[in-house]
XYZ file of C-alpha atoms in Angstrom:
332
model
C 0.000 0.000 0.000
C 1.239 3.480 -0.831
C 2.107 5.867 1.982
C -0.447 8.430 0.774
C -3.300 5.885 0.991
C -2.056 4.653 4.374
C -2.229 8.222 5.720
C -5.807 8.745 4.505
C -9.067 8.072 6.331
C -11.838 6.304 4.433
C -15.512 6.823 5.248
C -18.913 6.014 3.746
C -22.063 7.990 2.968
C -25.063 5.743 2.364
C -28.083 7.522 0.865
C -30.625 4.818 1.732
C -31.426 4.262 -1.948
C -34.640 2.378 -2.531
C -34.601 -0.589 -4.877
C -37.313 -1.612 -7.291
C -39.612 -4.126 -5.613
C -38.322 -3.307 -2.120
C -39.861 -1.044 0.515
C -38.591 2.156 2.082
C -38.331 0.281 5.375
C -35.989 -2.249 3.764
C -33.813 0.569 2.414
C -33.469 2.092 5.883
C -32.676 -1.265 7.462
C -30.132 -1.887 4.686
C -28.383 1.326 5.718
C -28.168 0.292 9.370
C -26.974 -3.184 8.416
C -24.299 -1.758 6.109
C -22.929 0.358 8.946
C -22.682 -2.756 11.108
C -20.899 -4.622 8.313
C -18.433 -1.802 7.647
C -17.521 -1.042 11.259
C -15.013 -3.910 11.656
C -13.397 -3.160 8.280
C -11.653 0.032 9.394
C -13.894 2.760 7.970
C -13.693 5.983 9.975
C -17.206 7.435 9.599
C -20.622 6.363 8.399
C -22.920 9.173 7.269
C -26.550 9.337 6.117
C -28.287 11.878 3.907
C -31.363 14.118 3.704
C -33.800 13.982 0.791
C -37.468 14.958 0.691
C -40.180 13.610 -1.608
C -37.747 11.539 -3.684
C -39.072 8.090 -4.734
C -35.559 6.685 -4.932
C -34.358 7.714 -1.471
C -35.818 6.613 1.879
C -33.557 8.781 4.033
C -35.601 11.901 4.785
C -34.703 12.401 8.475
C -30.910 12.083 8.826
C -30.597 12.755 12.552
C -33.213 10.092 13.281
C -31.465 7.578 11.020
C -28.075 8.522 12.488
C -29.449 7.651 15.926
C -30.464 4.206 14.678
C -27.031 3.669 13.103
C -25.187 4.820 16.225
C -27.315 2.555 18.413
C -26.528 -0.437 16.195
C -22.748 0.168 16.168
C -20.072 0.723 18.808
C -16.977 2.479 17.498
C -17.467 3.956 14.022
C -18.207 7.691 13.905
C -21.766 8.466 12.754
C -23.113 11.605 11.167
C -24.981 13.345 8.395
C -23.952 14.074 4.851
C -25.760 16.206 5.425
C -28.483 18.044 7.204
C -29.640 20.678 4.707
C -29.552 23.688 6.963
C -31.807 25.995 4.897
C -34.642 23.493 5.462
C -34.497 23.814 9.263
C -34.290 26.224 12.172
C -30.702 26.167 13.495
C -31.899 25.845 17.102
C -33.745 22.612 16.303
C -30.703 21.224 14.462
C -28.477 22.077 17.441
C -30.896 20.353 19.806
C -30.989 17.230 17.637
C -27.209 16.945 17.481
C -26.983 17.741 21.169
C -29.212 14.747 21.867
C -27.143 12.536 19.560
C -23.855 13.598 21.152
C -25.307 13.110 24.630
C -26.413 9.582 23.794
C -23.297 8.603 21.800
C -20.485 10.828 23.148
C -17.433 11.289 20.971
C -18.915 9.536 17.926
C -21.188 12.115 16.256
C -20.383 14.321 13.224
C -22.483 17.211 11.963
C -22.262 17.380 8.168
C -24.181 20.419 6.891
C -25.330 21.341 3.379
C -26.914 24.386 1.780
C -29.368 22.744 -0.640
C -33.114 23.227 -0.460
C -35.812 20.892 -1.802
C -35.299 19.064 -5.101
C -38.476 20.459 -6.722
C -40.729 23.502 -6.382
C -43.380 21.292 -4.764
C -40.997 20.004 -2.112
C -39.777 23.521 -1.395
C -43.356 24.716 -0.951
C -44.091 21.794 1.365
C -41.041 22.712 3.445
C -42.037 26.370 3.496
C -38.793 27.279 1.746
C -37.626 28.675 -1.583
C -34.337 28.723 -3.461
C -33.391 32.024 -1.859
C -33.152 30.442 1.579
C -29.873 28.820 0.529
C -28.343 32.275 0.086
C -28.147 32.797 3.845
C -26.351 29.515 4.524
C -23.332 31.282 6.053
C -25.566 33.116 8.514
C -27.520 29.950 9.337
C -24.242 28.140 9.918
C -22.982 30.768 12.350
C -26.292 30.752 14.204
C -26.132 26.973 14.528
C -22.571 26.977 15.851
C -23.508 29.747 18.258
C -26.032 27.494 19.957
C -23.234 25.093 20.893
C -21.062 27.919 22.221
C -23.832 29.678 24.120
C -23.513 32.919 22.183
C -27.079 33.336 20.894
C -28.293 36.945 21.386
C -31.808 35.626 22.120
C -30.947 34.622 25.668
C -32.307 31.139 24.908
C -30.073 28.185 25.757
C -29.897 25.154 23.442
C -30.196 22.105 25.634
C -28.485 19.683 25.619
C -26.289 21.137 22.849
C -24.693 24.065 24.657
C -21.177 23.233 25.792
C -20.923 20.084 23.663
C -18.449 19.680 20.813
C -19.936 18.055 17.711
C -17.479 18.372 14.792
C -19.107 20.388 11.972
C -18.353 19.801 8.284
C -19.512 21.905 5.323
C -20.682 20.088 2.191
C -19.067 22.299 -0.410
C -21.101 22.718 -3.568
C -20.735 26.043 -5.370
C -20.190 28.676 -2.692
C -19.629 26.059 -0.018
C -15.817 26.102 -0.266
C -15.647 29.834 0.410
C -18.139 29.542 3.278
C -16.204 26.650 4.844
C -12.960 28.626 4.580
C -14.383 31.782 6.183
C -16.018 29.774 8.979
C -12.859 27.759 9.602
C -14.571 24.393 9.200
C -13.621 21.061 7.603
C -14.925 20.738 4.042
C -16.430 17.838 2.092
C -16.161 18.356 -1.663
C -17.196 16.275 -4.706
C -17.329 14.896 -7.139
C -14.491 12.830 -8.519
C -15.836 13.142 -12.069
C -14.859 16.811 -12.299
C -11.351 16.826 -10.897
C -10.451 20.289 -12.152
C -13.435 21.949 -10.515
C -12.780 19.992 -7.333
C -9.145 21.125 -7.243
C -10.171 24.751 -7.751
C -12.552 24.499 -4.803
C -9.881 22.906 -2.616
C -7.272 25.509 -3.592
C -9.685 28.331 -2.763
C -10.564 26.727 0.557
C -6.949 26.326 1.630
C -5.947 29.817 0.468
C -8.763 31.539 2.373
C -9.055 29.304 5.439
C -9.381 31.130 8.753
C -8.597 29.088 11.883
C -11.556 28.743 14.228
C -12.422 27.078 17.534
C -13.648 24.156 15.429
C -10.530 23.641 13.272
C -7.034 25.108 13.481
C -6.124 24.190 9.906
C -7.842 23.124 6.673
C -9.285 19.620 6.510
C -10.400 18.294 3.126
C -12.677 15.321 2.498
C -13.115 14.363 -1.163
C -16.341 12.569 -1.983
C -17.444 10.344 -4.818
C -18.242 6.906 -6.163
C -15.685 4.125 -5.742
C -16.517 0.642 -7.046
C -14.135 -2.288 -6.599
C -14.681 -5.791 -7.945
C -12.855 -8.864 -9.185
C -12.828 -7.480 -12.749
C -13.140 -4.048 -14.304
C -16.372 -5.143 -15.979
C -17.902 -6.272 -12.693
C -16.994 -2.929 -11.152
C -18.587 -1.084 -14.061
C -21.805 -3.060 -13.594
C -21.996 -1.749 -10.028
C -22.342 1.735 -11.516
C -25.148 0.833 -13.946
C -28.269 1.175 -11.707
C -27.297 4.608 -10.361
C -26.230 5.849 -13.802
C -29.661 4.953 -15.212
C -31.491 6.469 -12.239
C -29.614 9.738 -12.731
C -30.270 9.711 -16.490
C -33.972 9.085 -15.866
C -34.172 11.924 -13.346
C -32.579 14.326 -15.828
C -35.087 13.401 -18.552
C -38.265 12.789 -16.525
C -37.892 15.062 -13.494
C -38.113 12.335 -10.852
C -35.458 10.184 -9.242
C -36.581 6.522 -9.394
C -35.651 3.466 -7.312
C -32.649 1.472 -8.477
C -33.190 -1.299 -11.034
C -31.048 -4.443 -11.488
C -28.060 -3.838 -13.754
C -29.132 -6.513 -16.248
C -32.489 -4.881 -16.862
C -30.903 -1.471 -17.361
C -28.375 -2.855 -19.834
C -31.161 -4.408 -21.943
C -33.336 -1.290 -21.852
C -34.154 0.683 -25.002
C -33.159 4.292 -24.377
C -33.707 7.506 -26.274
C -30.600 9.226 -27.603
C -30.727 11.764 -24.779
C -31.198 9.065 -22.139
C -28.360 7.037 -23.627
C -26.027 10.018 -23.602
C -26.781 10.863 -19.967
C -26.524 7.216 -18.974
C -23.141 6.725 -20.628
C -21.926 9.962 -19.066
C -23.059 8.678 -15.679
C -20.806 5.645 -16.037
C -17.641 7.677 -16.588
C -15.237 9.474 -14.298
C -15.731 7.336 -11.196
C -13.033 5.252 -9.513
C -14.027 1.785 -10.669
C -12.134 -1.404 -11.340
C -10.006 -4.068 -9.718
C -8.220 -3.441 -6.424
C -4.978 -2.723 -8.271
C -6.602 -0.217 -10.638
C -8.561 1.581 -7.912
C -5.498 1.766 -5.639
C -3.560 3.451 -8.431
C -6.378 5.911 -9.181
C -6.875 6.682 -5.487
C -3.200 7.468 -5.110
C -3.430 9.864 -8.049
C -6.481 11.656 -6.620
C -4.949 11.970 -3.173
C -1.682 13.347 -4.546
C -3.601 15.840 -6.714
C -5.854 17.064 -3.906
C -3.872 16.526 -0.712
C -7.137 15.381 0.868
C -7.009 13.894 4.339
C -10.111 11.734 3.855
C -12.221 10.018 1.187
C -15.998 9.795 1.622
C -17.343 7.002 -0.592
C -20.918 7.455 -1.862
C -21.457 4.345 -4.005
C -25.025 3.141 -4.620
C -26.135 0.050 -6.529
C -29.028 -2.421 -6.683
C -27.066 -5.515 -5.595
C -26.354 -5.025 -1.895
C -24.118 -8.111 -1.713
C -21.967 -6.737 -4.534
C -21.906 -3.335 -2.795
C -20.636 -4.863 0.443
C -18.049 -6.856 -1.517
C -16.880 -3.589 -3.098
C -16.467 -1.975 0.311
C -14.573 -5.028 1.589
C -12.210 -4.879 -1.372
C -11.713 -1.138 -0.856
C -10.926 -1.758 2.819
C -8.239 -4.209 1.749
C -6.640 -1.393 -0.241
C -6.381 1.027 2.685
C -5.589 -1.525 5.404
C -3.100 -3.685 3.467
């Protein structure tokens, strides 16, 4: 194993993707089970996500799901990737993470994003609009203030006040600049657009201001990593998600994952085919040897301290095998 891989932490974000013919409840239980399976393999964190009104994702309440994951595990760090702060009042988010940290001390991470609902209907249901994301920096400072007891309201966030829950900013668009000004660790994706990712990382490091939460920049790069016995098997792991993304771009809704074989035999329009083929490219996918080489390249290019793997596929056994093979790369 290369020294750069050995020095890097590896973590997982599972988005509780629903699968065709399976229930939302099964998707959520799959997430908890995956965390249990990954804990002994050496992964550093296990994060869950927030989506609203999306047929293909069961994870709508990340702090609730994080509690279930933390209760089912013992040592792996557990958190959110992320709570979408514009959707919530910062006081309520602080209280939720305060409860999590109180129940599972020293294991909870607070990953925070600036996205609002996926569609106009979801945004209306949440009582939000696209403009709410513009005040993410202010919402972030308000949230952190609840932990430090600095709210000008005179209200105290219990049990959050006085607790230390590591915050991370999910950096999409303006996120890198916001993370740098706030002095927070940054999670940035995706691996398919390396140049844009490097620009974001360079900006973050150049403008980072030390804070009580972090004395120096901390970069987590995020993306899909698929490892299998052959390059072709690894590529097939990418097929269900690539089709789901292509379908969402052409039909406006994000569907449950289908088996790879059915997707590969599907008749697609030219636009669907183009988006689908694009969705299969740019990821780290292949045998252990190939992925180890590509990981080393990415880590040398970015100087990242951590990799957050976000792979989704229909075949959960193949997904777990991929994570086991990846663990062999970074623990060899």
